[in-house]
Short mmCIF file of C-alpha atoms in Angstrom, two decimals:
data_model
loop_
_atom_site.label_atom_id
_atom_site.label_comp_id
_atom_site.label_asym_id
_atom_site.label_seq_id
_atom_site.Cartn_x
_atom_site.Cartn_y
_atom_site.Cartn_z
CA MET G 1 72.66 -64.87 13.20
CA ASN G 2 68.87 -65.06 13.17
CA ALA G 3 67.22 -68.37 13.96
CA ALA G 4 65.51 -70.10 11.06
CA PRO G 5 61.80 -69.33 10.85
CA ASP G 6 59.25 -71.83 12.08
CA VAL G 7 57.64 -73.29 8.95
CA PHE G 8 54.22 -74.90 9.32
CA PHE G 9 50.82 -75.40 7.71
CA LEU G 10 47.88 -73.66 9.34
CA PRO G 11 44.67 -75.68 8.84
CA THR G 12 41.48 -74.05 7.61
CA GLY G 13 38.59 -76.41 6.96
CA SER G 14 39.78 -79.13 4.60
CA GLU G 15 42.68 -76.98 3.39
CA GLN G 16 45.87 -75.51 4.79
CA ARG G 17 47.98 -72.38 4.46
CA LEU G 18 51.76 -72.34 4.46
CA CYS G 19 53.14 -70.04 7.17
CA LEU G 20 56.57 -68.87 8.26
CA PHE G 21 56.93 -67.43 11.75
CA HIS G 22 59.96 -65.32 12.55
CA ALA G 23 60.27 -65.13 16.34
CA PRO G 24 62.31 -62.48 18.16
CA ALA G 25 64.87 -63.50 20.77
CA GLY G 26 62.98 -61.93 23.67
CA ALA G 27 59.56 -60.48 24.42
CA PRO G 28 58.11 -59.12 21.16
CA ARG G 29 57.93 -55.39 20.62
CA SER G 30 55.07 -55.95 18.15
CA ARG G 31 53.27 -58.57 16.08
CA VAL G 32 53.37 -58.27 12.29
CA LEU G 33 51.34 -60.14 9.63
CA TYR G 34 52.81 -59.88 6.13
CA LEU G 35 50.40 -59.86 3.17
CA HIS G 36 52.13 -60.53 -0.12
CA PRO G 37 51.39 -58.87 -3.48
CA PHE G 38 49.42 -60.23 -6.44
CA ALA G 39 50.39 -63.04 -8.84
CA GLU G 40 53.97 -62.89 -10.18
CA GLU G 41 54.79 -59.87 -7.99
CA MET G 42 54.66 -62.26 -5.04
CA ASN G 43 57.45 -64.41 -6.50
CA LYS G 44 59.62 -61.42 -7.41
CA SER G 45 59.21 -60.10 -3.84
CA ARG G 46 59.96 -63.28 -1.87
CA ARG G 47 63.64 -62.51 -1.30
CA MET G 48 62.98 -58.96 -0.13
CA ALA G 49 60.16 -60.10 2.14
CA ALA G 50 62.34 -62.81 3.70
CA LEU G 51 65.19 -60.38 4.39
CA ALA G 52 62.82 -57.82 5.89
CA CYS G 53 61.21 -60.46 8.11
CA ARG G 54 64.61 -61.49 9.43
CA ALA G 55 65.58 -57.88 10.08
CA LEU G 56 62.33 -57.19 11.93
CA ALA G 57 62.74 -60.33 14.04
CA ALA G 58 66.30 -59.32 14.89
CA ALA G 59 64.92 -55.94 16.00
CA GLY G 60 62.44 -57.63 18.36
CA HIS G 61 59.31 -58.04 16.25
CA ALA G 62 57.30 -61.26 15.79
CA VAL G 63 56.51 -61.67 12.09
CA LEU G 64 54.12 -64.12 10.43
CA GLN G 65 54.18 -64.72 6.68
CA ILE G 66 51.20 -66.51 5.14
CA ASP G 67 50.71 -67.79 1.60
CA LEU G 68 47.14 -66.84 0.72
CA ARG G 69 44.75 -69.40 -0.76
CA GLY G 70 45.93 -70.53 -4.19
CA CYS G 71 49.34 -68.88 -3.76
CA GLY G 72 52.77 -70.33 -3.06
CA ASP G 73 52.53 -73.63 -1.20
CA SER G 74 49.04 -73.14 0.22
CA SER G 75 46.04 -75.24 -0.80
CA ALA G 76 44.01 -74.74 -3.99
CA ASP G 77 44.86 -73.27 -7.37
CA PHE G 78 45.19 -69.55 -7.96
CA GLY G 79 42.16 -69.67 -10.23
CA ASP G 80 40.00 -71.05 -7.40
CA ALA G 81 40.80 -68.25 -4.94
CA THR G 82 38.44 -65.36 -4.23
CA TRP G 83 38.97 -62.04 -2.50
CA ALA G 84 36.75 -63.29 0.34
CA ASP G 85 39.07 -66.31 0.69
CA TRP G 86 42.02 -63.98 1.10
CA GLN G 87 40.17 -61.88 3.66
CA ALA G 88 39.44 -65.08 5.59
CA ASP G 89 43.16 -65.91 5.47
CA VAL G 90 43.96 -62.52 7.03
CA HIS G 91 41.61 -63.38 9.90
CA LEU G 92 43.29 -66.78 10.13
CA GLY G 93 46.73 -65.21 10.50
CA LEU G 94 45.55 -62.58 12.96
CA ASP G 95 43.81 -65.19 15.12
CA TRP G 96 46.99 -67.28 15.18
CA LEU G 97 49.04 -64.26 16.26
CA ASP G 98 46.48 -63.51 18.98
CA ARG G 99 46.99 -67.02 20.37
CA ARG G 100 50.75 -67.25 19.91
CA VAL G 101 51.87 -63.70 20.69
CA PRO G 102 49.27 -61.93 22.84
CA GLU G 103 49.48 -58.40 24.20
CA ALA G 104 51.79 -56.70 21.73
CA PRO G 105 50.92 -54.00 19.18
CA LEU G 106 49.58 -55.51 15.96
CA TRP G 107 50.68 -54.51 12.46
CA LEU G 108 49.37 -55.49 9.05
CA TRP G 109 52.19 -55.18 6.51
CA GLY G 110 50.97 -55.10 2.93
CA LEU G 111 53.05 -54.92 -0.25
CA ARG G 112 51.39 -53.50 -3.38
CA ALA G 113 47.95 -55.21 -3.67
CA GLY G 114 48.61 -56.72 -0.24
CA ALA G 115 48.02 -53.21 1.13
CA LEU G 116 44.55 -53.20 -0.44
CA LEU G 117 43.83 -56.47 1.34
CA ALA G 118 45.18 -55.11 4.64
CA ALA G 119 42.92 -52.04 4.60
CA GLY G 120 39.88 -53.49 6.33
CA ASP G 121 38.14 -53.58 9.68
CA TRP G 122 39.54 -56.69 11.36
CA GLY G 123 37.62 -56.44 14.62
CA ARG G 124 40.70 -55.44 16.62
CA PRO G 125 43.03 -52.44 16.70
CA VAL G 126 45.74 -52.71 14.02
CA ASN G 127 48.49 -50.50 12.66
CA HIS G 128 49.46 -50.51 8.99
CA LEU G 129 52.82 -50.81 7.28
CA PHE G 130 52.39 -50.19 3.55
CA TRP G 131 55.13 -50.97 1.03
CA GLN G 132 54.50 -49.19 -2.31
CA PRO G 133 50.75 -49.54 -1.77
CA MET G 134 48.24 -49.71 -4.58
CA THR G 135 45.38 -47.36 -3.74
CA ASN G 136 42.76 -48.54 -6.22
CA GLY G 137 41.91 -52.16 -6.96
CA LYS G 138 40.25 -51.35 -10.26
CA LEU G 139 43.50 -49.93 -11.60
CA ALA G 140 45.39 -52.92 -10.17
CA LEU G 141 43.10 -55.30 -12.07
CA GLN G 142 43.47 -53.35 -15.30
CA GLN G 143 47.24 -53.40 -14.90
CA PHE G 144 47.15 -57.19 -14.58
CA LEU G 145 44.82 -57.63 -17.56
CA ARG G 146 47.13 -55.51 -19.68
CA LEU G 147 49.82 -58.20 -19.36
CA LYS G 148 47.81 -60.39 -21.70
CA LEU G 149 46.81 -57.44 -23.84
CA ALA G 150 50.46 -56.51 -24.40
CA ALA G 151 51.37 -60.08 -25.35
CA GLU G 152 48.49 -60.39 -27.82
CA MET G 153 49.10 -56.97 -29.38
CA ALA G 154 52.66 -58.01 -30.11
CA SER G 155 51.21 -60.74 -32.33
CA GLY G 156 48.57 -58.44 -33.81
CA ALA G 157 45.65 -60.15 -32.04
CA GLY G 158 44.89 -57.68 -29.26
CA LYS G 159 41.95 -55.77 -30.74
CA GLY G 160 38.97 -55.85 -28.42
CA LEU G 161 40.74 -58.20 -26.00
CA MET G 162 40.37 -56.03 -22.89
CA ASP G 163 36.59 -55.83 -23.35
CA GLN G 164 36.48 -59.56 -24.04
CA MET G 165 38.36 -60.40 -20.82
CA LYS G 166 36.13 -58.12 -18.77
CA ALA G 167 33.04 -59.72 -20.30
CA GLU G 168 34.32 -63.20 -19.45
CA LEU G 169 34.96 -62.22 -15.84
CA ALA G 170 31.59 -60.46 -15.57
CA ALA G 171 29.95 -63.68 -16.75
CA GLY G 172 31.71 -65.61 -13.98
CA ARG G 173 34.28 -67.27 -16.22
CA PRO G 174 38.05 -67.25 -15.56
CA VAL G 175 40.67 -65.81 -17.89
CA ASP G 176 44.28 -66.94 -18.34
CA ILE G 177 46.90 -64.21 -18.00
CA ALA G 178 50.68 -64.56 -17.95
CA GLY G 179 50.56 -68.11 -16.60
CA TYR G 180 47.82 -67.41 -14.04
CA ARG G 181 44.15 -68.32 -14.23
CA LEU G 182 42.22 -65.39 -12.77
CA GLY G 183 38.82 -66.30 -11.37
CA ALA G 184 35.83 -63.98 -11.37
CA GLY G 185 35.57 -64.02 -7.57
CA LEU G 186 39.10 -62.74 -7.16
CA ALA G 187 38.83 -60.23 -10.00
CA SER G 188 35.62 -58.64 -8.71
CA GLY G 189 36.96 -58.42 -5.15
CA LEU G 190 40.20 -56.82 -6.29
CA GLU G 191 38.33 -54.43 -8.56
CA GLY G 192 36.21 -53.19 -5.67
CA ALA G 193 39.08 -52.80 -3.19
CA ARG G 194 40.17 -49.32 -2.08
CA LEU G 195 42.94 -48.22 0.26
CA LEU G 196 40.57 -46.44 2.64
CA PRO G 197 40.69 -46.16 6.45
CA THR G 198 38.36 -48.37 8.48
CA GLY G 199 38.30 -49.58 12.05
CA THR G 200 39.94 -48.03 15.09
CA PRO G 201 42.54 -45.39 14.11
CA GLY G 202 46.15 -46.30 14.78
CA ARG G 203 49.46 -45.77 12.97
CA VAL G 204 50.22 -45.85 9.26
CA GLU G 205 53.79 -46.15 8.00
CA TRP G 206 53.71 -45.54 4.24
CA LEU G 207 56.97 -46.48 2.51
CA GLU G 208 57.69 -46.12 -1.18
CA LEU G 209 60.71 -46.76 -3.39
CA SER G 210 62.36 -44.68 -6.07
CA THR G 211 65.68 -44.69 -7.87
CA ARG G 212 65.65 -40.87 -7.87
CA GLU G 213 67.20 -38.90 -5.02
CA ASP G 214 64.66 -36.08 -5.43
CA ALA G 215 61.57 -38.33 -5.53
CA VAL G 216 58.33 -37.09 -3.99
CA LEU G 217 55.00 -38.78 -3.38
CA THR G 218 52.53 -38.80 -6.26
CA PRO G 219 49.28 -36.80 -5.99
CA VAL G 220 47.43 -40.14 -5.76
CA SER G 221 49.50 -41.17 -2.73
CA GLU G 222 49.09 -37.74 -1.15
CA GLN G 223 45.32 -37.92 -1.58
CA ALA G 224 45.15 -41.39 -0.05
CA LEU G 225 47.30 -40.33 2.90
CA ALA G 226 45.05 -37.32 3.50
CA SER G 227 42.03 -39.61 3.83
CA TRP G 228 43.79 -41.63 6.54
CA GLN G 229 44.86 -38.50 8.39
CA GLU G 230 41.34 -37.07 8.26
CA ALA G 231 40.04 -40.33 9.77
CA GLY G 232 42.29 -39.86 12.79
CA TRP G 233 45.23 -42.11 11.88
CA ALA G 234 48.81 -41.09 12.74
CA VAL G 235 50.40 -41.12 9.30
CA ARG G 236 54.04 -40.96 8.25
CA ALA G 237 55.18 -41.32 4.62
CA ARG G 238 58.76 -41.70 3.43
CA ILE G 239 60.64 -42.71 0.30
CA ALA G 240 63.67 -45.01 0.20
CA GLN G 241 66.08 -45.35 -2.69
CA GLY G 242 65.95 -48.63 -4.55
CA PRO G 243 64.46 -50.50 -7.51
CA GLY G 244 60.86 -51.65 -7.89
CA PHE G 245 61.85 -55.22 -7.05
CA TRP G 246 58.32 -56.61 -7.51
CA ALA G 247 58.48 -55.88 -11.25
CA THR G 248 62.14 -56.25 -12.26
CA SER G 249 63.19 -58.92 -14.74
CA GLU G 250 65.79 -60.27 -12.29
CA ILE G 251 65.49 -60.59 -8.51
CA GLU G 252 66.47 -57.21 -7.06
CA LEU G 253 66.94 -55.97 -3.50
CA ALA G 254 66.32 -52.63 -1.80
CA PRO G 255 68.27 -52.63 1.50
CA ALA G 256 67.34 -49.02 2.24
CA LEU G 257 63.67 -50.01 2.36
CA ILE G 258 64.41 -52.72 4.92
CA ASP G 259 66.36 -50.28 7.07
CA LEU G 260 63.53 -47.77 6.89
CA THR G 261 61.02 -50.48 7.79
CA VAL G 262 62.89 -51.47 10.96
CA GLU G 263 63.16 -47.80 11.88
CA ALA G 264 59.45 -47.23 11.20
CA LEU G 265 58.35 -49.93 13.63
CA SER G 266 60.78 -48.93 16.38
#
């Protein structure tokens, strides 16, 4: 049985970030920082992330989970967070891992929009583990805005709403969507994010899910992978069978994805 994770708050200025550290039994084979997805997808994914963290720790990897600013049990409200705040939180987690678990290969593990956040130059060599990565932040933002659009159209009040929300954000004002207040600083950062290679080339493990046995990568995924390969990264992409747990109405699990993840980092 795995030991319970070490739960603590990591201070940053006058605020703090909730962290869970899953330590391996012996010397770590690698260090992993998990970056959760956006808004409600984070909540739907918590169970899968926890199970994967435990499996990675059991396989010898040191894994740190961090609730980004305004998310989960970290300081501030979601509407106060900016993309720059979240980038600073990535640095915060990486610096902590550097102090706590030095001299082991470093991985950034991003789920959905968390992959967009992971794809940056962090001033140190990193490898990437992408779970069902979003490749374009503009499309990710539009997908989120459509949640409100769909709800309003059901009541016949959706005409012109998308343009109205974009105008509000462009003017620096927040918009309320599906129980979340989205601030302009977070929206603009997400909109400009792209899953592009930066920094020192390393490894990329690209894992997607499908309920179909004959599933193949989409042309968008293939194009994104080609850009990483051309930049000198060692890329491997695979598809596991399972549901899109980040978007299901009930909490779902995808054990095959966890197994593939442990294999990918071995």
